Coordinates of C-alpha atoms and ligand atoms in Angstrom, one line a residue:
M1 CA 54.9 -152.5 -95.7
N2 CA 52.3 -154.9 -97.1
P3 CA 53.8 -157.8 -99.1
I4 CA 53.3 -157.0 -102.8
F5 CA 54.5 -160.4 -104.0
S6 CA 52.9 -163.8 -103.7
P7 CA 54.8 -165.9 -102.9
P8 CA 57.0 -163.5 -101.0
L9 CA 60.0 -162.3 -102.8
Y10 CA 62.5 -164.1 -100.6
K11 CA 60.7 -167.4 -101.3
Q12 CA 60.7 -166.7 -105.1
R13 CA 64.5 -166.2 -104.9
Q14 CA 64.9 -169.4 -103.0
Q15 CA 62.7 -171.2 -105.4
F16 CA 64.8 -170.0 -108.3
V17 CA 67.8 -171.7 -106.8
I18 CA 65.9 -174.8 -106.0
D19 CA 64.5 -175.1 -109.6
F20 CA 68.1 -174.7 -110.8
V21 CA 69.3 -177.5 -108.5
K22 CA 66.4 -179.8 -109.6
E23 CA 67.3 -179.3 -113.2
N24 CA 71.1 -179.3 -113.1
K25 CA 71.7 -181.6 -110.1
P26 CA 74.9 -180.0 -108.8
R27 CA 76.7 -182.3 -106.3
K28 CA 78.6 -179.6 -104.4
V29 CA 76.8 -176.4 -103.5
I30 CA 77.8 -173.3 -101.5
D31 CA 75.4 -170.5 -100.3
L32 CA 77.4 -167.3 -99.7
G33 CA 75.8 -164.9 -97.2
C34 CA 73.6 -167.8 -95.9
G35 CA 72.3 -165.8 -92.9
E36 CA 70.1 -168.1 -90.8
C37 CA 70.6 -171.0 -93.2
S38 CA 67.1 -170.9 -94.6
L39 CA 68.2 -171.8 -98.2
L40 CA 70.5 -174.5 -96.9
K41 CA 67.6 -176.1 -94.9
K42 CA 65.7 -176.5 -98.1
L43 CA 68.6 -177.6 -100.3
R44 CA 69.5 -180.5 -97.9
F45 CA 66.4 -182.4 -99.1
H46 CA 67.8 -182.5 -102.6
R47 CA 69.8 -185.6 -102.1
E48 CA 71.8 -185.3 -105.4
I49 CA 73.7 -182.8 -103.4
E50 CA 76.6 -184.5 -101.6
H51 CA 78.4 -181.5 -100.1
L52 CA 76.4 -178.4 -98.9
V53 CA 78.2 -175.4 -97.5
G54 CA 77.0 -172.1 -96.1
V55 CA 79.2 -169.0 -95.4
D56 CA 78.3 -165.8 -93.6
I57 CA 80.2 -163.1 -91.9
N58 CA 77.7 -163.0 -89.0
G59 CA 78.4 -166.0 -86.7
A60 CA 75.5 -165.1 -84.4
K61 CA 73.1 -165.3 -87.3
I62 CA 74.4 -168.7 -88.4
K63 CA 74.3 -170.1 -84.8
K64 CA 70.6 -169.2 -84.4
E65 CA 69.3 -171.9 -86.7
M66 CA 72.3 -174.0 -87.8
H67 CA 71.2 -177.0 -85.7
E68 CA 68.1 -177.3 -87.8
L69 CA 70.4 -178.6 -90.5
A70 CA 70.7 -181.9 -88.6
P71 CA 69.2 -185.1 -90.1
V72 CA 65.6 -185.8 -89.2
S73 CA 64.5 -189.1 -87.7
T74 CA 63.6 -190.7 -91.1
D75 CA 67.1 -190.0 -92.3
Y76 CA 68.2 -192.4 -89.5
L77 CA 65.3 -194.9 -89.8
Q78 CA 65.5 -195.3 -93.6
P79 CA 69.0 -194.3 -94.7
G80 CA 69.6 -194.3 -98.4
Y81 CA 72.8 -194.7 -100.4
E82 CA 73.1 -191.0 -100.9
Q83 CA 75.8 -189.1 -98.9
L84 CA 75.5 -185.6 -97.6
C85 CA 77.9 -183.5 -95.7
V86 CA 76.7 -180.1 -94.5
E87 CA 79.2 -177.5 -93.3
V88 CA 78.6 -173.9 -92.2
Y89 CA 81.5 -171.4 -91.9
Q90 CA 81.9 -168.0 -90.5
G91 CA 83.9 -165.9 -92.9
S92 CA 83.9 -163.0 -95.4
V93 CA 83.3 -163.5 -99.1
T94 CA 86.1 -161.0 -99.6
R95 CA 88.6 -163.5 -98.3
R96 CA 89.8 -166.8 -99.8
D97 CA 89.5 -170.2 -98.2
A98 CA 90.8 -173.3 -100.0
R99 CA 88.0 -175.5 -98.7
L100 CA 85.5 -173.7 -100.9
R101 CA 87.2 -174.4 -104.2
G102 CA 86.0 -176.7 -106.9
F103 CA 82.2 -176.6 -106.2
D104 CA 79.5 -177.0 -108.9
L105 CA 77.3 -174.2 -107.7
V106 CA 77.8 -171.1 -105.7
T107 CA 74.8 -168.9 -104.8
S108 CA 75.0 -165.3 -103.5
I109 CA 71.5 -164.2 -102.8
E110 CA 71.0 -160.5 -101.9
L111 CA 74.5 -160.3 -100.6
I112 CA 76.7 -158.1 -102.8
E113 CA 74.7 -154.9 -102.1
H114 CA 75.9 -155.2 -98.4
L115 CA 79.6 -154.9 -99.6
T116 CA 81.4 -151.7 -100.4
L117 CA 82.2 -151.3 -104.1
A118 CA 85.9 -152.1 -103.3
D119 CA 84.8 -155.3 -101.6
V120 CA 82.6 -156.2 -104.6
E121 CA 85.9 -156.4 -106.5
H122 CA 87.4 -158.7 -103.9
F123 CA 84.2 -160.8 -104.0
S124 CA 84.6 -161.1 -107.8
A125 CA 88.2 -162.2 -107.5
V126 CA 87.4 -164.7 -104.7
V127 CA 84.3 -166.2 -106.3
F128 CA 85.2 -166.2 -110.0
G129 CA 88.9 -166.1 -109.8
Y130 CA 89.6 -168.4 -106.9
M131 CA 86.6 -170.6 -106.1
T132 CA 85.9 -171.0 -109.8
P133 CA 82.5 -172.8 -109.5
V134 CA 80.9 -174.3 -112.6
T135 CA 77.9 -172.0 -112.0
A136 CA 77.3 -169.0 -109.9
I137 CA 73.9 -167.5 -109.2
V138 CA 74.1 -163.8 -108.0
S139 CA 71.0 -161.9 -107.1
T140 CA 70.8 -158.2 -106.0
P141 CA 68.0 -155.6 -105.9
N142 CA 67.1 -153.8 -109.1
S143 CA 66.9 -150.1 -108.3
E144 CA 64.7 -149.4 -111.3
F145 CA 61.9 -151.3 -109.5
N146 CA 62.1 -149.2 -106.3
P147 CA 59.5 -146.6 -107.3
L148 CA 57.0 -149.5 -107.4
L149 CA 57.6 -150.4 -103.8
P150 CA 55.1 -148.6 -101.6
G151 CA 56.4 -146.3 -99.0
L152 CA 60.1 -146.8 -99.9
S153 CA 62.5 -143.9 -99.9
G154 CA 66.2 -144.5 -100.3
F155 CA 67.6 -148.0 -100.3
R156 CA 65.6 -151.1 -99.5
H157 CA 67.7 -151.8 -96.4
S158 CA 69.7 -149.6 -94.1
D159 CA 72.9 -151.8 -94.6
H160 CA 72.8 -151.6 -98.4
K161 CA 75.9 -149.8 -99.8
F162 CA 74.4 -149.5 -103.2
E163 CA 71.5 -150.7 -105.3
W164 CA 72.2 -151.1 -109.0
S165 CA 70.1 -150.5 -112.1
R166 CA 69.9 -153.3 -114.7
A167 CA 72.6 -151.5 -116.7
E168 CA 75.0 -151.2 -113.7
F169 CA 74.5 -154.9 -112.8
R170 CA 75.1 -155.9 -116.4
S171 CA 78.3 -153.8 -116.6
W172 CA 79.7 -155.5 -113.5
A173 CA 78.7 -158.9 -114.6
L174 CA 80.2 -158.6 -118.1
K175 CA 83.5 -157.4 -116.6
V176 CA 83.5 -160.5 -114.4
C177 CA 82.9 -162.7 -117.4
S178 CA 85.7 -161.2 -119.5
G179 CA 88.1 -161.1 -116.5
Y180 CA 87.5 -164.7 -115.2
G181 CA 86.2 -166.7 -118.2
Y182 CA 82.5 -166.9 -117.6
E183 CA 79.3 -166.2 -119.6
V184 CA 76.2 -164.8 -118.0
E185 CA 72.4 -164.8 -118.5
F186 CA 70.2 -162.2 -116.9
T187 CA 66.9 -162.9 -115.4
G188 CA 65.1 -162.2 -112.1
V189 CA 62.1 -162.7 -109.8
G190 CA 59.3 -160.4 -108.6
E191 CA 57.4 -159.3 -111.6
A192 CA 56.2 -155.8 -112.2
P193 CA 52.6 -155.2 -113.4
Q194 CA 52.4 -156.3 -117.1
D195 CA 52.5 -152.8 -118.6
Q196 CA 55.7 -151.9 -116.7
Q197 CA 57.6 -155.2 -116.9
H198 CA 59.7 -154.0 -119.8
S199 CA 60.5 -150.6 -118.4
V200 CA 61.5 -151.6 -114.8
G201 CA 62.4 -155.3 -115.0
F202 CA 62.3 -157.7 -112.1
C203 CA 62.4 -156.6 -108.4
S204 CA 65.4 -158.9 -107.7
Q205 CA 67.8 -159.1 -110.7
I206 CA 69.7 -162.3 -111.1
G207 CA 72.8 -163.2 -113.1
V208 CA 73.5 -166.9 -113.8
F209 CA 77.2 -167.3 -114.6
Q210 CA 78.6 -170.4 -116.3
R211 CA 82.3 -171.1 -116.4
L212 CA 83.4 -171.2 -120.0
E213 CA 85.8 -174.2 -119.9
G214 CA 83.5 -176.5 -118.0
R215 CA 84.9 -178.6 -115.2
D216 CA 88.4 -179.0 -116.6
R217 CA 89.6 -175.5 -115.8
C218 CA 88.7 -176.0 -112.2
R219 CA 90.7 -179.2 -111.9
A220 CA 93.7 -177.5 -113.4
S221 CA 93.4 -174.6 -111.0
L222 CA 92.9 -176.9 -108.1
S223 CA 96.2 -178.7 -108.9
D224 CA 98.3 -175.5 -109.1
D225 CA 100.9 -174.7 -106.5
E226 CA 99.1 -171.9 -104.8
E227 CA 99.4 -172.1 -101.0
D228 CA 96.2 -173.3 -99.3
V229 CA 94.5 -170.5 -97.3
F230 CA 92.0 -171.4 -94.5
S231 CA 90.5 -168.1 -93.4
Y232 CA 87.0 -169.3 -92.4
T233 CA 85.9 -170.8 -89.1
L234 CA 83.9 -174.0 -89.2
L235 CA 80.8 -173.5 -87.0
Y236 CA 78.8 -176.6 -87.9
C237 CA 79.5 -179.9 -89.7
I238 CA 77.3 -182.9 -90.0
N239 CA 77.4 -186.1 -92.1
Y240 CA 74.0 -187.6 -92.9
P241 CA 73.5 -191.3 -92.3
S242 CA 74.2 -193.3 -95.5
L243 CA 74.2 -196.9 -96.3
R244 CA 77.7 -196.3 -97.8
D245 CA 78.8 -196.1 -94.2
N246 CA 79.5 -199.6 -93.0
N247 CA 78.1 -199.2 -89.6
I248 CA 74.8 -197.8 -90.9
L249 CA 74.6 -200.6 -93.5
R250 CA 75.2 -203.2 -90.8
R251 CA 72.5 -201.7 -88.6
A252 CA 70.0 -201.7 -91.5
V253 CA 70.9 -205.3 -92.4
V254 CA 70.6 -206.4 -88.7
S255 CA 67.2 -204.8 -88.4
E256 CA 65.9 -206.5 -91.6
V257 CA 67.3 -209.9 -90.6
L258 CA 65.8 -209.7 -87.2
Y259 CA 62.5 -208.7 -88.6
W260 CA 62.3 -211.4 -91.2
A261 CA 63.7 -214.1 -89.0
E262 CA 61.0 -213.3 -86.5
Q263 CA 58.4 -213.5 -89.1
I264 CA 59.6 -216.8 -90.4
K265 CA 59.7 -218.1 -86.8
N266 CA 56.1 -217.0 -86.2
R267 CA 55.0 -218.7 -89.3
W268 CA 56.8 -221.8 -88.3
M269 CA 55.1 -221.7 -84.9
E270 CA 51.7 -221.4 -86.6
E271 CA 52.4 -224.4 -88.7
K272 CA 53.6 -226.4 -85.8
T273 CA 50.9 -225.5 -83.3
G274 CA 48.1 -225.1 -85.9
K275 CA 47.2 -221.9 -84.1
K276 CA 47.2 -218.8 -86.4
N277 CA 48.3 -215.5 -85.1
D278 CA 47.0 -213.6 -88.1
A279 CA 46.6 -210.3 -86.3
F280 CA 50.3 -210.1 -85.5
T281 CA 51.7 -211.6 -88.6
L282 CA 49.6 -209.9 -91.2
C283 CA 49.6 -206.4 -89.8
Q284 CA 53.4 -206.5 -89.3
T285 CA 53.9 -207.9 -92.7
E286 CA 51.6 -205.5 -94.5
G287 CA 53.4 -202.5 -93.0
R288 CA 56.7 -203.8 -94.4
M289 CA 55.1 -204.7 -97.7
E290 CA 54.0 -201.1 -98.4
E291 CA 57.5 -200.0 -97.8
L292 CA 58.9 -202.7 -100.1
H293 CA 56.5 -201.9 -102.9
L294 CA 58.0 -198.4 -103.2
E295 CA 61.3 -200.0 -104.3
P296 CA 61.6 -200.4 -108.1
H297 CA 63.8 -203.5 -107.7
M298 CA 60.9 -205.2 -106.1
E299 CA 59.0 -205.9 -109.4
M300 CA 59.9 -209.5 -109.2
E301 CA 58.8 -209.7 -105.6
E302 CA 55.5 -208.0 -106.4
K303 CA 54.8 -210.7 -108.9
H304 CA 55.3 -213.3 -106.3
T305 CA 53.3 -211.5 -103.7
E306 CA 50.3 -211.5 -106.1
E307 CA 50.2 -215.2 -105.6
L308 CA 51.3 -215.3 -102.0
T309 CA 49.9 -213.1 -99.3
S310 CA 53.3 -212.1 -97.9
P311 CA 57.0 -212.6 -98.3
V312 CA 56.9 -214.6 -95.1
Q313 CA 54.7 -217.2 -96.9
H314 CA 57.1 -216.8 -99.8
C315 CA 60.0 -217.8 -97.6
W316 CA 57.9 -220.4 -95.9
R317 CA 56.9 -222.1 -99.1
A318 CA 60.5 -222.1 -100.2
L319 CA 61.3 -224.4 -97.3
P320 CA 61.1 -228.2 -97.8
D321 CA 57.5 -229.2 -97.1
N322 CA 58.1 -232.8 -96.0
E323 CA 60.6 -232.4 -93.3
G324 CA 59.5 -231.9 -89.8
P325 CA 61.0 -229.3 -87.6
E326 CA 62.8 -231.6 -85.4
G327 CA 66.2 -232.3 -86.9
D328 CA 65.3 -230.5 -90.0
E329 CA 68.5 -229.0 -91.5
V330 CA 66.8 -226.0 -93.0
L331 CA 64.5 -225.0 -90.1
W332 CA 64.8 -226.8 -86.9
T333 CA 64.4 -226.3 -83.2
N334 CA 66.8 -227.2 -80.5
S335 CA 64.7 -228.1 -77.4
S336 CA 67.4 -227.2 -74.9
N337 CA 68.1 -223.8 -76.5
R338 CA 64.5 -223.3 -77.6
C339 CA 65.6 -221.7 -80.9
V340 CA 64.3 -221.7 -84.5
S341 CA 67.2 -221.8 -86.9
V342 CA 66.5 -219.6 -90.0
P343 CA 69.2 -220.2 -92.7
L344 CA 70.9 -217.1 -94.0
A345 CA 70.5 -218.5 -97.5
V346 CA 66.7 -218.3 -97.1
L347 CA 66.8 -214.8 -95.7
W348 CA 69.2 -213.7 -98.4
S349 CA 67.2 -215.2 -101.3
F350 CA 63.7 -214.4 -100.3
C351 CA 63.7 -211.3 -98.1
P352 CA 64.3 -208.7 -100.7
K353 CA 65.8 -205.9 -98.7
V354 CA 68.2 -208.3 -96.9
G355 CA 69.5 -209.4 -100.4
E356 CA 69.7 -205.9 -101.7
L357 CA 71.5 -204.5 -98.7
S358 CA 74.0 -207.3 -98.3
G359 CA 74.8 -208.0 -101.9
S360 CA 76.0 -211.5 -101.4
L361 CA 75.4 -214.3 -99.0
G362 CA 79.1 -214.2 -97.9
N363 CA 78.7 -210.5 -97.2
L364 CA 75.5 -211.1 -95.3
R365 CA 77.4 -213.5 -93.0
H366 CA 80.3 -211.1 -92.7
L367 CA 77.9 -208.3 -91.7
L368 CA 76.2 -210.4 -89.0
M369 CA 79.3 -211.8 -87.6
D370 CA 80.2 -210.3 -84.2
E371 CA 76.9 -208.6 -84.1
P372 CA 75.6 -208.9 -80.6
A373 CA 71.9 -208.5 -81.6
V374 CA 72.0 -211.5 -83.9
K375 CA 72.7 -215.0 -82.7
L376 CA 74.3 -217.2 -85.4
S377 CA 74.5 -221.0 -85.4
Q378 CA 78.0 -222.4 -84.8
D379 CA 78.8 -222.8 -88.5
G380 CA 77.5 -219.3 -89.2
S381 CA 74.9 -220.5 -91.7
S382 CA 71.7 -219.7 -89.8
V383 CA 70.2 -217.1 -87.5
L384 CA 68.9 -218.6 -84.3
V385 CA 65.6 -217.1 -83.1
K386 CA 64.3 -217.8 -79.6
Y387 CA 60.8 -219.1 -79.3
Q388 CA 58.4 -220.2 -76.6
E389 CA 55.8 -222.9 -76.9
Q390 CA 52.3 -221.6 -77.1
D391 CA 51.3 -222.9 -73.6
Q392 CA 54.4 -221.3 -72.1
E393 CA 53.6 -218.1 -73.9
E394 CA 50.2 -218.1 -72.4
E395 CA 51.7 -218.8 -69.0
A396 CA 54.1 -215.9 -69.5
E397 CA 51.2 -213.7 -70.7
D398 CA 49.2 -214.6 -67.6
L399 CA 52.2 -213.8 -65.5
E400 CA 52.6 -210.4 -67.2
D401 CA 48.8 -209.8 -66.8
S402 CA 49.0 -210.4 -63.1
N403 CA 52.1 -208.1 -62.8
Y404 CA 50.3 -205.5 -64.8
A405 CA 47.3 -205.8 -62.5
E406 CA 49.6 -205.2 -59.6
C407 CA 51.2 -202.3 -61.2
S408 CA 48.0 -200.6 -62.3
H409 CA 46.6 -201.2 -58.8
S410 CA 49.5 -199.3 -57.2
A411 CA 49.3 -196.6 -59.9
E412 CA 45.7 -196.0 -59.0
Q413 CA 46.6 -195.7 -55.4
E414 CA 49.2 -193.1 -56.2
E415 CA 46.6 -191.2 -58.1
D416 CA 44.3 -191.3 -55.1
W417 CA 47.0 -190.0 -52.9
E418 CA 47.7 -187.1 -55.2
V419 CA 44.0 -186.2 -55.2
Ligands
SAM1 N1 71.1 -164.9 -98.5 C1 70.2 -164.8 -97.5 C2 68.8 -164.6 -98.0 O1 68.6 -164.5 -99.2 O2 67.9 -164.6 -97.2 C3 70.6 -163.6 -96.6 C4 70.6 -162.3 -97.2 S1 71.0 -161.0 -96.1 C5 70.2 -159.7 -96.9 C6 72.7 -160.7 -96.4 C7 73.6 -161.6 -95.7 O3 74.9 -161.4 -96.1 C8 73.6 -161.4 -94.2 O4 73.4 -162.6 -93.5 C9 75.0 -160.9 -93.9 O5 75.5 -161.3 -92.6 C10 75.8 -161.5 -95.0 N2 77.1 -160.8 -95.3 C11 77.3 -159.5 -95.4 N3 78.6 -159.2 -95.7 C12 79.2 -160.4 -95.8 C13 80.5 -160.8 -96.1 N4 81.5 -159.9 -96.4 N5 80.8 -162.1 -96.2 C14 79.8 -163.0 -95.9 N6 78.5 -162.7 -95.6 C15 78.2 -161.4 -95.6

C-alpha cells in the first residue's frame, strides 16, 4: 500500500508525543507497547526527562533495538548536569508493577486495539487506577477513516481485536474519566481530505487524559499500604553520564585542568624562550573558545576575550609580570623536576569551566587530590606540569623523526613483501 500520509502516520504519532513533551516537560515518562523502542530513542534526547521507561509484552521485539538506547559518545565527552535513567521492561499492560507508579506521562500508541475488550478494562484499571500518571496519551485507529485507506478490507492489522469509531473511543474514554478521576481531550493525526475531515475525523484518534487532582493524588496513592507488585522483567537499564555523578564530575574537572595547565605552561615557555608556537597554542585554544562561547555564563569571559586573544593570555596577564620564573611563587620551574607550577587559584579564577565545574577553590583541590593524572605540589596549591627545554624538545623530535624513519622504512618493506 502506498503511503498516503507525509510524513508517515507513525512519525506523526511520535511527533505528537514529542511536541507534548517539549511543551509540558514531563520528568518521568513511560511508553507502553514500546515495541522496538523507536519512540524511546527519540525521547531520550529531551533532557528534561530524567526517567524514561518502555514496556512491551514482546521481549524479542524489545531486544532487537534496545541497545541503541545507550548514550552516544558526546554524552560521555560533554556530560551535562541533567540526569537520565532509561529502563525497558517486558510485561503486560494488563498487569500491575509498582515501579511504574507516579510518572508524569504515560503513552500508549496504537496498543489498546491489540487487547481483547476484557483486557482493555484491565488496561484502564492498571494505567488510570494504579499507575495514575499526571497525563496519559492514548492513540488507536479510527475505524471511520478506514474507507479512505486504499486496498483495505477488514482491520488495519491482523492482530487487531477491534477498531473503534470516534463515538466508541469517546464512550470508553469518558468511562475511564468518571471511574478514575481524569478529564480528556480528543484529537488525532493523519488528516482526511479537507471536505471529509468533519465526517471521518483523523486516521489515528488520540485521547489526552489529565488527572483531575494534579500531582497530589498520586503522592497520596503512592503512600498507601497496598502491597508492591513487581510483575515485569527488566531487560535493559542504563544511566546516562551526568556531572551530578562525582566520578564524571572529577573526570571533567581533570580534563579541563590538564588542558589549561598545559596551555599556561606553553605560554610560559614562549615567554621564556622568546619562541612562539602559535600554530599549536592558537588552534588548540580557539577550539576550546568556540565551545566556551556556547555557555551563557561566559558573558564576562567574552568581554575579556574581546581584549585578549585567548583565556591563556588572560591567565597569563593575571600573573605578576615582574617576577622571573626561577623561584617565582606563582609560576616557577624546578630544574631537577623540570616542572612548571600552575597555581590552582589561577586555574580556578581564570579558566571558566574549571571554576564552574568545581564551584570553589577548596572543592577543586579536593577533586584533584588522589587523582593519578594530575600532579599537585606538596602543599596542594598548584598543578605541576612537566616541560622540556626547547633544545631538548628539538633533540627529542629529531630522535622521534629518526625512529619514524626506521619504522616507515620497515613498513615499506612489509608492503613490498606483500606485493
Ligand atoms: N507503540 C509502538 C508504535 O507506535 O510504533 C508499537 C505499536 S505496535 C502496533 C503494538 C505493540 O503493543 C507491540 O509491540 C506489541 O508487542 C505490544 N503489545 C501488545 N499487547 C501488549 C500487552 N498486553 N502489554 C504490553 N504490550 C503489548
